[in-house]
C-alpha positions as semicolon CSV with decimal commas, in nm:
position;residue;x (nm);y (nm);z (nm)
1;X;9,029;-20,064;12,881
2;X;9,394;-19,922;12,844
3;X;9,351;-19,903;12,475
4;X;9,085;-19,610;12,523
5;X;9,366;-19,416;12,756
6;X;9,681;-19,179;12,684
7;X;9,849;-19,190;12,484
8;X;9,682;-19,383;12,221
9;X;9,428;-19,145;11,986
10;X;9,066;-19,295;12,024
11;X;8,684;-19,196;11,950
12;X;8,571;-19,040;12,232
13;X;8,185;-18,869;12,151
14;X;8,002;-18,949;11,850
15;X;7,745;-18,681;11,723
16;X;7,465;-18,795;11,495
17;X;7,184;-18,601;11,320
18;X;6,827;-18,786;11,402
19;X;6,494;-18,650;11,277
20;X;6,320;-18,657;11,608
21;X;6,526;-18,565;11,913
22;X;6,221;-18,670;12,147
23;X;6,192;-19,024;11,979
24;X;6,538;-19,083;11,974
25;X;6,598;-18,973;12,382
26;X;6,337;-19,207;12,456
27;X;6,484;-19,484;12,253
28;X;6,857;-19,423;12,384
29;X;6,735;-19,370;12,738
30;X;6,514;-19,650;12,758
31;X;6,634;-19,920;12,521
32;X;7,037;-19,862;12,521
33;X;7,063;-19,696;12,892
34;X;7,154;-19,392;12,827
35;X;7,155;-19,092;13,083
36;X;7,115;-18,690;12,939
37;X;7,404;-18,504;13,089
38;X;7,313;-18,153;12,853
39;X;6,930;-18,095;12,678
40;X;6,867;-17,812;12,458
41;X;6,540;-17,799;12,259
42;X;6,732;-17,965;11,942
43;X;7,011;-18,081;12,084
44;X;7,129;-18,369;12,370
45;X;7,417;-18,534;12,532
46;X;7,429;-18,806;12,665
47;X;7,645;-18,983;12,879
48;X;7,694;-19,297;13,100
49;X;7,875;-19,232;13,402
50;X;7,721;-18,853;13,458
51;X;7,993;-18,629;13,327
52;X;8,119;-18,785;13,024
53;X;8,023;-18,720;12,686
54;X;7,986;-19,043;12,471
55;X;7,663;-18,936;12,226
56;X;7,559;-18,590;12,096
57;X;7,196;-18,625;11,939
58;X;7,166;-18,320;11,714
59;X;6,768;-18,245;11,504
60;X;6,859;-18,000;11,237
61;X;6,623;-17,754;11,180
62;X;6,538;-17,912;10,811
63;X;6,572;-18,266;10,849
64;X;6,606;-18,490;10,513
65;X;6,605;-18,852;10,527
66;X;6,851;-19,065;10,327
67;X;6,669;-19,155;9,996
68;X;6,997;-19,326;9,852
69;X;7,324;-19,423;9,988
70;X;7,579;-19,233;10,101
71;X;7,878;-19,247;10,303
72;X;7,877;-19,159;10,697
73;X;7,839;-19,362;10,996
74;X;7,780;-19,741;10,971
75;X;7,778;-19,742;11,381
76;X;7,950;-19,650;11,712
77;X;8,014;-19,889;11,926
78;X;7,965;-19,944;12,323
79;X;8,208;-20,102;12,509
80;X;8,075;-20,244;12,841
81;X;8,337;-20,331;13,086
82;X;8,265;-20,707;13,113
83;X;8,076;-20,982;13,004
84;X;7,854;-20,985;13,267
85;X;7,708;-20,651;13,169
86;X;7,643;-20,808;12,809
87;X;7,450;-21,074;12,997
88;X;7,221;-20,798;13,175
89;X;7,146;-20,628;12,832
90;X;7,062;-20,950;12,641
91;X;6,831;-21,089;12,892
92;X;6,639;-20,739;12,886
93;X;6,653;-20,747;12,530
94;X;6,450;-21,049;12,551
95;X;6,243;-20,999;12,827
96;X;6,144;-20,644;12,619
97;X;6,131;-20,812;12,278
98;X;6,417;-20,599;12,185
99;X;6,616;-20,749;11,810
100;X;6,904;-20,730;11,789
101;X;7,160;-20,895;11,586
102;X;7,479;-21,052;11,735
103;X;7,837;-21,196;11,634
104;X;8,137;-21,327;11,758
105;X;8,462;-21,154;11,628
106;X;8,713;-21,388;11,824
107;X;8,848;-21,049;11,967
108;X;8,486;-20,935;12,094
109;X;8,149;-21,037;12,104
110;X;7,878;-20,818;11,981
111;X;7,525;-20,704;11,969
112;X;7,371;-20,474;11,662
113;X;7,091;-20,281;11,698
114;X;6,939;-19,977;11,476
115;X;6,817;-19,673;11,642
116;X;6,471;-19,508;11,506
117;X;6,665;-19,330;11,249
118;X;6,890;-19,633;11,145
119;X;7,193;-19,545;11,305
120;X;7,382;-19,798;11,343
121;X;7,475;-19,907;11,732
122;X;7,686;-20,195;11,871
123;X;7,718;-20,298;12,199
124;X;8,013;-20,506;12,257
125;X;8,246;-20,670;12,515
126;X;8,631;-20,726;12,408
127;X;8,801;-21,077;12,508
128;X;9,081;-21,081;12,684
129;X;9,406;-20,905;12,487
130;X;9,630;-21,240;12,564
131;X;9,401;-21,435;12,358
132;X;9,417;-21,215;12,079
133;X;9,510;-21,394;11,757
134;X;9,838;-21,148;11,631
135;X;10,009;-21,211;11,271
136;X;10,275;-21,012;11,124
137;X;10,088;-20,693;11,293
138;X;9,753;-20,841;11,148
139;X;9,485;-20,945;11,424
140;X;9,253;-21,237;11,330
141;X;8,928;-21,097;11,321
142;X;8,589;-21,284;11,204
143;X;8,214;-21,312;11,188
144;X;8,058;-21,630;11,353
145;X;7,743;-21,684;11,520
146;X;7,758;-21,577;11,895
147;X;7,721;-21,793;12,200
148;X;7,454;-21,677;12,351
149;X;7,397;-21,907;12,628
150;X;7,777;-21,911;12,723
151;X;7,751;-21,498;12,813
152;X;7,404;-21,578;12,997
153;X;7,613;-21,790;13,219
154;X;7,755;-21,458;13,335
155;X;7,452;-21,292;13,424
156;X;7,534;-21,072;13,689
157;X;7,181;-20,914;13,762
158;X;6,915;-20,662;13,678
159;X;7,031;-20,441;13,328
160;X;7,010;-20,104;13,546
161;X;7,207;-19,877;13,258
162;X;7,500;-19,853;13,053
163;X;7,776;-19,940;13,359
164;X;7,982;-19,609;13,444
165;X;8,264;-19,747;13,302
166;X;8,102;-19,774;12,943
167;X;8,311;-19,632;12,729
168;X;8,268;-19,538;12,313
169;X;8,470;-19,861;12,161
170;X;8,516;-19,777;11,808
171;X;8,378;-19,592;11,545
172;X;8,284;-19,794;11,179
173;X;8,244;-19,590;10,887
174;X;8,058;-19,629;10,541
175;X;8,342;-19,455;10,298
176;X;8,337;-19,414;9,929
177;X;8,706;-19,501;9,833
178;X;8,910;-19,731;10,069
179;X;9,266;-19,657;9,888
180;X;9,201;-19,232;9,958
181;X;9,030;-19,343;10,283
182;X;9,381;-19,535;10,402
183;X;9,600;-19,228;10,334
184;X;9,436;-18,994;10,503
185;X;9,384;-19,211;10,859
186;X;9,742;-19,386;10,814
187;X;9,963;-19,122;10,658
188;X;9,747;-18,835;10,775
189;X;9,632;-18,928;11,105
190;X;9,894;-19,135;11,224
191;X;9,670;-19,504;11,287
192;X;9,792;-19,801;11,225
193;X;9,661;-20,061;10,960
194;X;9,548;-20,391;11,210
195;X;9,312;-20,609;10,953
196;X;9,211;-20,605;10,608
197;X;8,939;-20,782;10,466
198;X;9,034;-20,782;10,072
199;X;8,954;-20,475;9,923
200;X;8,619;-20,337;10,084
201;X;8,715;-20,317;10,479
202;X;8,976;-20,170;10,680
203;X;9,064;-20,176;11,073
204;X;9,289;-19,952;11,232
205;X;9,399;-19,850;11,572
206;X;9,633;-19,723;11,785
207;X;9,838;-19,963;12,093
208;X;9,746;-20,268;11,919
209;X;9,377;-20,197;11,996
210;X;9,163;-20,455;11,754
211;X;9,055;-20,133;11,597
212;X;8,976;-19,773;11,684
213;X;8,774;-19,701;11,326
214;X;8,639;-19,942;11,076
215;X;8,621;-19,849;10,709
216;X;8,437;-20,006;10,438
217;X;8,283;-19,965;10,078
218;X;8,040;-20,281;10,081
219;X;7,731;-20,033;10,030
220;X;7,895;-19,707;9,990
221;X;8,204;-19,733;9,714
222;X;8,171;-19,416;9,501
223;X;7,888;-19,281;9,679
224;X;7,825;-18,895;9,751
225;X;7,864;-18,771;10,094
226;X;7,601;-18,729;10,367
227;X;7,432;-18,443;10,315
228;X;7,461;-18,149;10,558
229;X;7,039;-18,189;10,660
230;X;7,050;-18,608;10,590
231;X;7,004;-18,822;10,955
232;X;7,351;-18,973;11,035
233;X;7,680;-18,908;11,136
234;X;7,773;-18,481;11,235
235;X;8,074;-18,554;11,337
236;X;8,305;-18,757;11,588
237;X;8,608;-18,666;11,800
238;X;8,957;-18,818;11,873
239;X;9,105;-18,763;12,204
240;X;9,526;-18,664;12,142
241;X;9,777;-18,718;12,334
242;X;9,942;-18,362;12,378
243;X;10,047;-18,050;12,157
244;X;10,338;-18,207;11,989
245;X;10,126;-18,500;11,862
246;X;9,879;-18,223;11,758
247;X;10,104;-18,035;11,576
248;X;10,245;-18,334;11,384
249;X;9,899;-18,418;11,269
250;X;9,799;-18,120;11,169
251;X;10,184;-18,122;10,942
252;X;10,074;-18,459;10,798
253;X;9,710;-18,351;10,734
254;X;9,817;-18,024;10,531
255;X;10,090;-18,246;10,325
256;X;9,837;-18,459;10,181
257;X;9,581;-18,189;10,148
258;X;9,332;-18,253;10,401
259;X;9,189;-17,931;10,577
260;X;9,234;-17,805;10,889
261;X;9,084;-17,569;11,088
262;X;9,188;-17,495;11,454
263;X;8,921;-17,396;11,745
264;X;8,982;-17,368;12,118
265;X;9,159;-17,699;12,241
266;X;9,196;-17,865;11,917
267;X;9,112;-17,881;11,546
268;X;8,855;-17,998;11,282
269;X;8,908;-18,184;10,966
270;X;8,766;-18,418;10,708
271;X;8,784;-18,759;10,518
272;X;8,768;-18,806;10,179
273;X;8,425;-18,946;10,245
274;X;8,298;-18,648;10,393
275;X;8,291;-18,738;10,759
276;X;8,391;-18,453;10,977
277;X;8,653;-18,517;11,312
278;X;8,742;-18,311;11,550
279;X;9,100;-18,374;11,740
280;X;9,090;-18,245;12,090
281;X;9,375;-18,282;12,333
């Protein structure tokens, strides 16, 4: 899991707005294997290893469901350490009559689930990066059926948790404009374009990573943002490098007019689409 180390920039905690923070700890404790590191009365982290931060579960005081679509957070994704662990979760899946959807993406192979607010979650494991498909800095990516029975093979045990070394894989985003949406996380934020898929999706990374954030329009071109009361994505943060890195961003951010606005060990900005990051270092 290099590509989720310094110095490449990746997600680290995702924080998401749900409508009942009781439903939804009971749903991520007992259904993705979650364990609460910090509980306030409307607000919880959570964490797999004990002391680090992978979801924030925020209920606003108001809470407004979606009635129409918007941009935000299509899901955050889990990445288990091996396949074995993706064996544990599926056969509890089945043995609790859990659905869930699953593909193979030749780099990965993934599990989709929607939490009680429909967030969207995947729970993935990556393939090794030697058989990784690389052309002209474009990684073949795709969406087949997944094998199923080959990763039960693996089955290591009982599905006891999220593993400690679980770590938050990638983040995919709904935006509303993918041409405004590729300035401001290449020439703004420094990532690196790794798949297209025509003119609706976009994967980017740092280190050669598959991707680091997904970006696509297929329900969301020209939509408004999330609103600030709406279930879905608060915000999610990208762990830097160092100062210098830091202070290059925040050069490239102001150039093409993005905001920024420093706090104690980092800074705050926002897509085009409306989806708010915080860079911490």
């Amino acid at each position: 899991m290099h590509f989720h180390e310094k110095p490449n920039m990746y997600v680290t905690n995702v924080e998401i707005k749900v409508s009942d923070l009781h439903r939804s700890l009971k749903y991520y404790q007992e259904v993705i294997g979650f364990k609460i590191l910090d509980q306030e009365s409307k607000k919880a982290t959570l964490t797999a290893d004990g002391y680090t931060a992978l979801l924030t579960l925020v209920q606003p005081e108001t809470v407004e469901e979606k009635t129409r679509l918007t941009t935000g957070l299509f899901h955050f994704a889990l990445l288990l350490p091996t396949r074995g662990d993706l064996a544990n979760i599926i056969t509890r899946f089945h043995r609790k009559g859990i659905y869930y959807g699953a593909s193979d993406h030749a780099v990965s192979e993934a599990l989709y689930l929607q939490d009680p607010d429909d967030n969207g979650i995947e729970i993935y494991v990556d393939r090794p990066e030697e058989n990784w498909t690389w052309t002209s800095n474009q990684v073949h990516m795709v969406t087949e059926p997944l094998n199923i029975r080959a990763i039960l093979m693996e089955e290591t045990g009982e599905w006891n948790g999220l593993p400690i070394k679980t770590v938050m894989g990638h983040i995919h985003l709904s935006v509303s404009d993918l041409d405004e949406a590729e300035e401001f996380y290449t020439n703004g934020l420094g990532f690196d374009i790794v798949t297209r898929y025509g003119t609706q999706a976009l994967f980017i990374s740092t280190g050669r990573y598959h991707h680091h954030i997904g970006l696509n329009t297929w329900h969301s071109k020209n939509a408004p943002k999330l609103g600030e009361n709406q279930v879905g994505l608060k915000t999610y943060s990208l762990f830097l490098d160092n100062d210098n890195q830091a202070t290059t961003l925040k050069e490239n951010l102001h150039a093409i007019g993005a905001p920024v606005v420093e706090f104690e060990g980092g800074f705050q900005t926002e897509d085009p689409a409306g989806n708010t990051i915080l860079l911490k270092f």
